[in-house]
Amino acid sequence: MTPSVTTGRRTATRTAPRTGPVDEALRGVLDAVPFACAAFDRRSGALVCANARFGADLGTLPGHAQRDALLATLHGEATGDARGDEVRAPGSGRWYALHWRDLDTNGRSLALLTAVDISERIETLDSHRSQQEKLLFTSRMMSVGEMAATLAHELNQPLAAIVNYLNGSLRLVGQAGGPVQVERALQAARTQAEHAAAVIARVREFVRAREPRRDAQDLPLIVDTVLELLRLEAERQQLRVELALAPGLPQVYADRVMVEQVLLNLVKNAIEAMREVPAARRGLRIEGRVNLDGEVEVRVCDRGPGLSEAESAQLFSPFYTTKSDGLGIGLAICRSIIEYHEGRLFFEARDGGGSVFGFTLPPPDRRI
Ligand SMILES: Nc1ncnc2c1ncn2[C@@H]1O[C@H](COP(=O)(O)OP(=O)(O)OP(=O)(O)O)[C@@H](O)[C@H]1O
Ligand SMILES: [Mg+2]
C-alpha cells in the first residue's frame, strides 16, 4: 500500500483531493519510476499520490503527507556542508537528492517530487575527505618531523658539551667549597640542559620510528617537571602559579617527554602572553580534570590579552607568530603530538579575560 492512500483519506475532509482515473494513471507512471517519487497538490501541499519506493523510503517519516512538513523533517536533518537539495532522512540515515517539477495535468496543479538515494556518493565523499585529512595530518607531521630531525642533529653536540662543562664546573665548585648560589645556579642550568637533551633524544628516536613511546603516566609528575623547568622564568616575572589538579586523577596513556613538551610550550606561551600585564593580575592556573567524555583534560589558563577571532583561526598553523623572537612552531608541534596521542588541543577564551589552552589525553584503559 502506498502512503497516498492514507493521505487521501486523512486530507479528504479539508482538501478533498480528487481521486479517480487520473490519480490511478499518475500512480501507474510513478510506479514505473525506479526511485522515490510523489505528487503533491501545489496549492494545499497535500500528498496526492506516491509510488511504492516513496512509501518505503520516506513514507514512514512524520509529516510525509504534507509537502512543507516533509521538507521540514528532511531539512532539519541536513548537516555539514550538504547542499540545500541534499537531505538526510531521519531514522534510516540515508541521503536523498530532491528534485521538484511542476506538473499540470487535467486541470490539476501538482508538484512532482523525486528523491534519489545518493547515500553511496555521500559516503564515498566522506571517506575521501577523511583520507584527505589523514594525508594533511601526515604531511604536517612529516614537515614537523623533518625540521625536528635537523634541529635534533644540530643541537645534540652542543647540548652534550654544555652538560659536560656544567658537570665539570659543578665538580670544581664542589672541590673549592664555592659559593652555594653558584652551585645552585649550575645545578639548575644542568637540569635545563638535561631536559633539552632528553627532548632531543626523544625527538631523534621519534623521527626515526615515527611512533611515540607510550605508557601509563602520572599527570601531576609531568606538571611538576614542567613547572620546575620554568621556575626561574616564573620568579623573574613575579608570576603566581596556581595548581588545580583534581584529586585521584587517572593516569594518562602517553609519551612522558612529549607531553612535557606540550605543557612546557603552553605554559611558556601563557607566561609570554602576560609579559605586559600588570604584576597584580599576572596569574597562571593549571587545571587537570576528567572531562565529560572521560578523557583527562589539562588546561593552562592565563590572564594575557587573549586572542581575536582572526588570530585564533591561524593559531595552530606552523610559523604563525606575533612575537619578534618567536618561531611560531610551538603550537604546531603541540598539535601534532596531541593528535598522535588521539587527543585534542584546544583554545578557549577565559572567563574574566585571558586564554585557556588545553589538551585531552585518553586514560590507559582506553588506549587503542
Ligand atoms: N596564551 C596565549 N595568549 C595569547 N596569544 C597566544 C597564546 N599562546 C599563543 N598565542 C599566539 O599564538 C602564536 C603562536 O604560538 P606558538 O607557540 O605556535 O609560537 P610562538 O610562541 O610565537 O613561537 P615559538 O615557536 O617560540 O613557540 C603566538 O605568537 C601568539 O600570537
Ligand atoms: Mg610558543
Short mmCIF file of C-alpha atoms and ligand atoms in Angstrom, two decimals:
data_model
loop_
_atom_site.label_atom_id
_atom_site.label_comp_id
_atom_site.label_asym_id
_atom_site.label_seq_id
_atom_site.Cartn_x
_atom_site.Cartn_y
_atom_site.Cartn_z
CA MET A 1 0.00 0.00 0.00
CA THR A 2 1.38 3.43 -0.86
CA PRO A 3 1.12 6.34 1.59
CA SER A 4 -1.06 8.24 -0.82
CA VAL A 5 -3.97 6.05 0.18
CA THR A 6 -3.64 7.08 3.82
CA THR A 7 -3.17 10.64 2.78
CA GLY A 8 -6.13 10.70 0.56
CA ARG A 9 -8.30 9.71 3.47
CA ARG A 10 -6.73 11.99 6.00
CA THR A 11 -6.94 15.08 3.83
CA ALA A 12 -10.28 14.25 2.33
CA THR A 13 -12.24 16.36 4.79
CA ARG A 14 -10.21 19.51 4.12
CA THR A 15 -8.86 19.49 0.62
CA ALA A 16 -10.98 16.78 -0.90
CA PRO A 17 -8.41 15.64 -3.43
CA ARG A 18 -9.90 14.21 -6.48
CA THR A 19 -9.27 10.56 -6.77
CA GLY A 20 -10.13 8.63 -9.78
CA PRO A 21 -8.73 7.57 -13.09
CA VAL A 22 -6.31 10.50 -13.31
CA ASP A 23 -4.67 9.61 -9.95
CA GLU A 24 -4.62 5.97 -10.91
CA ALA A 25 -2.91 6.84 -14.17
CA LEU A 26 -0.45 9.05 -12.33
CA ARG A 27 0.30 6.33 -9.83
CA GLY A 28 0.91 3.97 -12.69
CA VAL A 29 3.50 6.41 -14.07
CA LEU A 30 5.11 7.00 -10.66
CA ASP A 31 5.34 3.27 -10.00
CA ALA A 32 7.34 2.91 -13.18
CA VAL A 33 9.98 5.34 -11.85
CA PRO A 34 12.88 3.50 -10.20
CA PHE A 35 13.29 5.96 -7.30
CA ALA A 36 11.06 7.57 -4.66
CA CYS A 37 8.53 9.76 -6.38
CA ALA A 38 5.41 11.60 -5.17
CA ALA A 39 2.95 14.20 -6.38
CA PHE A 40 1.71 16.96 -4.09
CA ASP A 41 -1.11 19.37 -4.66
CA ARG A 42 0.63 22.70 -5.41
CA ARG A 43 -1.91 24.82 -3.55
CA SER A 44 -2.67 22.79 -0.43
CA GLY A 45 0.64 20.92 -0.30
CA ALA A 46 -1.19 17.66 0.39
CA LEU A 47 0.18 14.41 -0.94
CA VAL A 48 -1.88 13.23 -3.87
CA CYS A 49 -0.13 10.03 -4.73
CA ALA A 50 3.22 8.34 -4.48
CA ASN A 51 4.99 5.24 -5.68
CA ALA A 52 5.89 2.24 -3.54
CA ARG A 53 9.53 3.31 -3.29
CA PHE A 54 8.45 6.63 -1.75
CA GLY A 55 6.34 4.67 0.72
CA ALA A 56 9.32 2.54 1.69
CA ASP A 57 11.93 5.33 1.79
CA LEU A 58 10.08 8.38 3.09
CA GLY A 59 6.52 7.22 3.74
CA THR A 60 7.14 6.50 7.42
CA LEU A 61 8.51 9.95 8.23
CA PRO A 62 6.40 12.27 10.35
CA GLY A 63 4.63 14.77 8.11
CA HIS A 64 5.35 12.85 4.91
CA ALA A 65 1.83 13.52 3.66
CA GLN A 66 2.32 17.28 3.60
CA ARG A 67 4.96 18.88 1.39
CA ASP A 68 6.09 21.54 3.90
CA ALA A 69 6.05 19.20 6.89
CA LEU A 70 8.03 16.59 4.94
CA LEU A 71 10.60 19.18 3.88
CA ALA A 72 10.90 20.47 7.45
CA THR A 73 11.56 16.91 8.65
CA LEU A 74 14.15 16.30 5.96
CA HIS A 75 15.93 19.65 6.09
CA GLY A 76 16.02 19.54 9.88
CA GLU A 77 18.39 16.61 9.46
CA ALA A 78 20.63 18.14 6.80
CA THR A 79 24.08 18.57 8.23
CA GLY A 80 27.50 19.95 7.46
CA ASP A 81 28.12 21.33 4.01
CA ALA A 82 25.42 19.29 2.31
CA ARG A 83 23.74 21.23 -0.48
CA GLY A 84 20.25 22.57 0.12
CA ASP A 85 18.61 19.91 -2.01
CA GLU A 86 20.56 17.07 -0.46
CA VAL A 87 18.89 15.87 2.66
CA ARG A 88 19.21 13.07 5.13
CA ALA A 89 16.20 11.05 6.18
CA PRO A 90 15.94 10.73 9.93
CA GLY A 91 15.63 7.14 11.07
CA SER A 92 17.21 5.39 8.07
CA GLY A 93 20.02 7.98 7.89
CA ARG A 94 20.05 7.69 4.10
CA TRP A 95 20.79 10.70 1.90
CA TYR A 96 18.49 11.89 -0.89
CA ALA A 97 18.81 14.45 -3.65
CA LEU A 98 15.43 16.14 -4.01
CA HIS A 99 14.13 17.45 -7.33
CA TRP A 100 10.86 19.31 -7.81
CA ARG A 101 8.97 19.70 -11.06
CA ASP A 102 5.62 21.35 -11.66
CA LEU A 103 3.14 19.19 -13.45
CA ASP A 104 -0.22 20.41 -14.74
CA THR A 105 -2.45 17.59 -15.66
CA ASN A 106 -6.20 17.52 -16.21
CA GLY A 107 -6.73 20.91 -14.60
CA ARG A 108 -4.75 19.91 -11.58
CA SER A 109 -1.60 21.74 -10.41
CA LEU A 110 0.82 19.25 -8.99
CA ALA A 111 4.35 19.45 -7.68
CA LEU A 112 6.22 16.31 -8.54
CA LEU A 113 8.96 15.27 -6.13
CA THR A 114 11.68 12.78 -6.91
CA ALA A 115 14.05 11.72 -4.17
CA VAL A 116 17.13 9.94 -5.50
CA ASP A 117 19.09 7.93 -2.97
CA ILE A 118 22.65 9.35 -3.03
CA SER A 119 23.91 7.73 0.18
CA GLU A 120 26.69 5.90 -1.65
CA ARG A 121 28.05 9.09 -3.21
CA ILE A 122 27.94 10.93 0.12
CA GLU A 123 29.70 8.05 1.88
CA THR A 124 32.41 7.99 -0.79
CA LEU A 125 32.86 11.75 -0.41
CA ASP A 126 33.09 11.41 3.36
CA SER A 127 35.67 8.71 3.14
CA HIS A 128 37.70 10.81 0.64
CA ARG A 129 37.50 13.74 3.00
CA SER A 130 38.76 11.73 5.94
CA GLN A 131 41.54 10.32 3.74
CA GLN A 132 42.48 13.87 2.80
CA GLU A 133 42.52 14.87 6.44
CA LYS A 134 44.76 11.92 7.21
CA LEU A 135 47.08 12.90 4.36
CA LEU A 136 47.20 16.50 5.52
CA PHE A 137 47.95 15.32 9.02
CA THR A 138 50.73 13.07 7.77
CA SER A 139 52.32 15.80 5.66
CA ARG A 140 52.13 18.24 8.56
CA MET A 141 53.69 15.63 10.76
CA MET A 142 56.40 14.95 8.22
CA SER A 143 57.38 18.59 7.86
CA VAL A 144 57.49 18.96 11.62
CA GLY A 145 59.38 15.68 11.76
CA GLU A 146 61.99 16.75 9.23
CA MET A 147 62.52 20.06 10.92
CA ALA A 148 62.79 18.31 14.24
CA ALA A 149 65.34 15.90 12.82
CA THR A 150 67.54 18.77 11.59
CA LEU A 151 67.26 20.60 14.89
CA ALA A 152 67.94 17.45 16.86
CA HIS A 153 71.00 16.78 14.77
CA GLU A 154 72.38 20.31 15.11
CA LEU A 155 71.64 20.69 18.81
CA ASN A 156 72.77 17.34 20.04
CA GLN A 157 76.51 18.06 20.09
CA PRO A 158 76.44 21.49 21.75
CA LEU A 159 73.98 20.24 24.35
CA ALA A 160 76.16 17.29 25.29
CA ALA A 161 79.07 19.72 25.58
CA ILE A 162 77.06 22.08 27.79
CA VAL A 163 76.12 19.25 30.16
CA ASN A 164 79.78 18.18 30.31
CA TYR A 165 81.00 21.71 31.05
CA LEU A 166 78.35 22.14 33.73
CA ASN A 167 79.29 18.84 35.35
CA GLY A 168 82.94 19.91 35.32
CA SER A 169 82.11 23.31 36.80
CA LEU A 170 79.96 21.70 39.49
CA ARG A 171 82.85 19.44 40.43
CA LEU A 172 85.22 22.40 40.64
CA VAL A 173 82.81 24.46 42.74
CA GLY A 174 82.26 21.44 45.00
CA GLN A 175 86.01 20.91 45.48
CA ALA A 176 86.54 24.59 46.21
CA GLY A 177 83.57 24.65 48.62
CA GLY A 178 82.49 27.50 46.39
CA PRO A 179 79.50 29.81 46.82
CA VAL A 180 76.30 27.85 47.27
CA GLN A 181 74.41 30.22 44.94
CA VAL A 182 76.77 29.38 42.10
CA GLU A 183 76.36 25.69 42.81
CA ARG A 184 72.57 26.01 42.71
CA ALA A 185 72.64 28.02 39.52
CA LEU A 186 74.86 25.42 37.89
CA GLN A 187 72.57 22.65 39.03
CA ALA A 188 69.56 24.48 37.62
CA ALA A 189 71.39 25.01 34.34
CA ARG A 190 72.25 21.32 34.21
CA THR A 191 68.60 20.36 34.82
CA GLN A 192 67.58 22.56 31.89
CA ALA A 193 70.28 21.21 29.61
CA GLU A 194 69.46 17.63 30.56
CA HIS A 195 65.81 18.21 29.79
CA ALA A 196 66.72 19.71 26.43
CA ALA A 197 68.95 16.71 25.73
CA ALA A 198 66.13 14.33 26.72
CA VAL A 199 63.75 16.12 24.37
CA ILE A 200 66.27 15.98 21.55
CA ALA A 201 66.96 12.29 22.17
CA ARG A 202 63.25 11.61 22.19
CA VAL A 203 62.71 13.60 19.01
CA ARG A 204 65.50 11.71 17.24
CA GLU A 205 64.01 8.41 18.27
CA PHE A 206 60.53 9.59 17.34
CA VAL A 207 61.56 10.79 13.92
CA ARG A 208 63.27 7.51 13.26
CA ALA A 209 60.45 5.30 14.48
CA ARG A 210 57.56 7.76 13.95
CA GLU A 211 55.96 6.19 16.99
CA PRO A 212 55.54 7.73 20.40
CA ARG A 213 56.59 5.50 23.29
CA ARG A 214 53.52 5.47 25.41
CA ASP A 215 52.68 4.00 28.77
CA ALA A 216 50.70 4.89 31.89
CA GLN A 217 51.91 8.21 33.29
CA ASP A 218 51.03 10.34 36.30
CA LEU A 219 49.94 13.78 35.24
CA PRO A 220 50.98 15.55 38.48
CA LEU A 221 54.56 14.37 37.92
CA ILE A 222 54.55 15.76 34.39
CA VAL A 223 53.19 19.09 35.66
CA ASP A 224 55.86 19.20 38.39
CA THR A 225 58.66 18.59 35.91
CA VAL A 226 57.45 21.38 33.66
CA LEU A 227 56.97 23.85 36.48
CA GLU A 228 60.44 23.08 37.75
CA LEU A 229 61.85 23.87 34.31
CA LEU A 230 60.03 27.18 34.27
CA ARG A 231 60.54 28.12 37.92
CA LEU A 232 63.19 30.74 37.19
CA GLU A 233 61.15 32.35 34.44
CA ALA A 234 58.07 32.47 36.67
CA GLU A 235 60.03 34.01 39.53
CA ARG A 236 61.54 36.61 37.22
CA GLN A 237 58.06 37.62 36.11
CA GLN A 238 56.65 37.53 39.66
CA LEU A 239 54.09 35.12 38.45
CA ARG A 240 51.62 33.42 40.75
CA VAL A 241 51.16 29.80 39.74
CA GLU A 242 48.00 28.09 40.86
CA LEU A 243 47.70 24.33 40.53
CA ALA A 244 44.23 22.82 40.40
CA LEU A 245 44.60 19.12 39.71
CA ALA A 246 41.51 17.12 40.61
CA PRO A 247 42.25 14.56 43.32
CA GLY A 248 42.51 10.97 42.13
CA LEU A 249 43.17 11.97 38.53
CA PRO A 250 43.57 8.77 36.47
CA GLN A 251 46.88 8.10 34.80
CA VAL A 252 47.23 9.03 31.14
CA TYR A 253 48.44 6.82 28.33
CA ALA A 254 51.18 8.97 26.94
CA ASP A 255 54.80 9.52 25.99
CA ARG A 256 56.03 11.40 29.04
CA VAL A 257 58.68 13.59 27.39
CA MET A 258 56.34 14.55 24.58
CA VAL A 259 53.52 15.57 26.91
CA GLU A 260 56.04 17.53 28.95
CA GLN A 261 56.98 19.31 25.74
CA VAL A 262 53.36 20.19 25.05
CA LEU A 263 52.74 21.51 28.53
CA LEU A 264 56.03 23.41 28.50
CA ASN A 265 55.07 25.14 25.25
CA LEU A 266 51.64 26.06 26.53
CA VAL A 267 52.92 27.37 29.85
CA LYS A 268 55.69 29.31 28.07
CA ASN A 269 53.13 30.91 25.77
CA ALA A 270 50.98 31.77 28.78
CA ILE A 271 53.92 33.39 30.56
CA GLU A 272 54.89 35.28 27.41
CA ALA A 273 51.30 36.46 26.95
CA MET A 274 51.40 38.07 30.41
CA ARG A 275 54.66 39.98 29.90
CA GLU A 276 52.85 43.29 29.53
CA VAL A 277 50.16 42.60 32.12
CA PRO A 278 50.40 44.42 35.50
CA ALA A 279 52.03 42.16 38.10
CA ALA A 280 48.93 42.04 40.30
CA ARG A 281 46.90 40.49 37.51
CA ARG A 282 49.59 38.10 36.31
CA GLY A 283 48.33 34.69 37.31
CA LEU A 284 48.80 31.29 35.77
CA ARG A 285 46.48 28.44 36.56
CA ILE A 286 46.98 24.85 35.53
CA GLU A 287 43.94 22.65 35.80
CA GLY A 288 43.68 18.89 35.44
CA ARG A 289 40.37 17.06 35.41
CA VAL A 290 38.36 14.32 33.81
CA ASN A 291 36.00 15.79 31.22
CA LEU A 292 32.51 14.64 30.29
CA ASP A 293 33.91 12.24 27.66
CA GLY A 294 36.02 10.50 30.30
CA GLU A 295 39.28 11.91 28.90
CA VAL A 296 41.87 13.54 31.08
CA GLU A 297 41.93 17.23 30.25
CA VAL A 298 44.71 19.66 31.08
CA ARG A 299 44.05 23.39 30.89
CA VAL A 300 46.59 26.18 31.03
CA CYS A 301 44.83 29.43 31.89
CA ASP A 302 46.42 32.88 31.65
CA ARG A 303 45.39 36.49 32.12
CA GLY A 304 47.05 37.72 28.94
CA PRO A 305 45.34 39.79 26.23
CA GLY A 306 43.54 36.75 24.77
CA LEU A 307 43.08 36.31 21.04
CA SER A 308 40.86 37.87 18.41
CA GLU A 309 38.82 35.59 16.18
CA ALA A 310 41.20 36.17 13.26
CA GLU A 311 44.19 35.36 15.42
CA SER A 312 42.66 32.21 16.83
CA ALA A 313 41.93 30.95 13.30
CA GLN A 314 45.66 30.86 12.46
CA LEU A 315 46.87 29.81 15.85
CA PHE A 316 47.91 26.26 15.04
CA SER A 317 49.42 26.93 11.61
CA PRO A 318 53.18 26.41 11.57
CA PHE A 319 55.18 29.66 11.57
CA TYR A 320 52.31 31.84 12.75
CA THR A 321 53.76 34.12 15.39
CA THR A 322 53.17 37.61 16.74
CA LYS A 323 56.44 37.61 18.69
CA SER A 324 59.65 39.22 17.49
CA ASP A 325 61.60 36.29 18.95
CA GLY A 326 59.07 33.56 18.15
CA LEU A 327 59.32 30.82 15.56
CA GLY A 328 55.61 30.13 15.54
CA ILE A 329 56.18 26.43 15.75
CA GLY A 330 55.30 25.75 19.40
CA LEU A 331 51.59 25.18 18.95
CA ALA A 332 52.04 23.30 15.66
CA ILE A 333 54.30 20.83 17.46
CA CYS A 334 51.84 20.59 20.35
CA ARG A 335 49.05 19.79 17.96
CA SER A 336 50.99 17.08 16.18
CA ILE A 337 51.96 15.48 19.47
CA ILE A 338 48.45 15.58 20.89
CA GLU A 339 46.93 14.24 17.66
CA TYR A 340 49.39 11.37 17.84
CA HIS A 341 48.04 10.64 21.28
CA GLU A 342 44.47 10.61 19.91
CA GLY A 343 43.79 13.70 21.97
CA ARG A 344 42.60 17.19 21.16
CA LEU A 345 44.40 20.50 21.50
CA PHE A 346 42.04 23.41 22.00
CA PHE A 347 41.80 27.08 22.72
CA GLU A 348 39.08 28.94 24.60
CA ALA A 349 38.67 32.49 25.81
CA ARG A 350 39.00 32.58 29.60
CA ASP A 351 36.20 33.96 31.77
CA GLY A 352 37.29 37.31 33.12
CA GLY A 353 39.92 37.80 30.35
CA GLY A 354 42.83 35.82 29.02
CA SER A 355 43.14 32.49 27.28
CA VAL A 356 42.82 28.83 28.06
CA PHE A 357 44.96 26.43 26.05
CA GLY A 358 44.26 22.83 26.81
CA PHE A 359 44.57 19.28 25.62
CA THR A 360 42.99 15.92 26.26
CA LEU A 361 44.59 12.53 26.63
CA PRO A 362 42.98 9.12 26.82
CA PRO A 363 43.30 7.25 30.11
CA PRO A 364 45.33 3.98 29.92
CA ASP A 365 42.24 1.75 29.91
CA ARG A 366 41.03 3.41 26.70
CA ARG A 367 44.20 3.08 24.73
CA ILE A 368 43.82 1.99 21.15
N1 LIG B 1 48.44 32.10 25.79
C1 LIG B 1 48.40 32.88 24.72
N2 LIG B 1 47.82 34.10 24.74
C2 LIG B 1 47.77 34.90 23.64
N3 LIG B 1 48.29 34.54 22.45
C3 LIG B 1 48.89 33.34 22.34
C4 LIG B 1 48.98 32.45 23.45
N4 LIG B 1 49.60 31.33 23.02
C5 LIG B 1 49.90 31.53 21.72
N5 LIG B 1 49.48 32.72 21.31
C6 LIG B 1 49.62 33.29 19.96
O1 LIG B 1 49.86 32.24 19.06
C7 LIG B 1 51.08 32.46 18.36
C8 LIG B 1 51.71 31.13 18.01
O2 LIG B 1 52.16 30.47 19.19
P1 LIG B 1 53.32 29.41 19.06
O3 LIG B 1 53.63 28.88 20.41
O4 LIG B 1 52.97 28.45 17.99
O5 LIG B 1 54.53 30.27 18.51
P2 LIG B 1 55.38 31.37 19.28
O6 LIG B 1 55.14 31.28 20.75
O7 LIG B 1 55.09 32.68 18.63
O8 LIG B 1 56.84 30.93 18.92
P3 LIG B 1 57.60 29.57 19.42
O9 LIG B 1 57.82 28.80 18.18
O10 LIG B 1 58.83 30.07 20.04
O11 LIG B 1 56.71 28.88 20.39
C9 LIG B 1 51.89 33.35 19.27
O12 LIG B 1 52.85 34.11 18.55
C10 LIG B 1 50.80 34.23 19.86
O13 LIG B 1 50.44 35.27 18.98
MG MG B 2 55.30 29.42 21.75
#
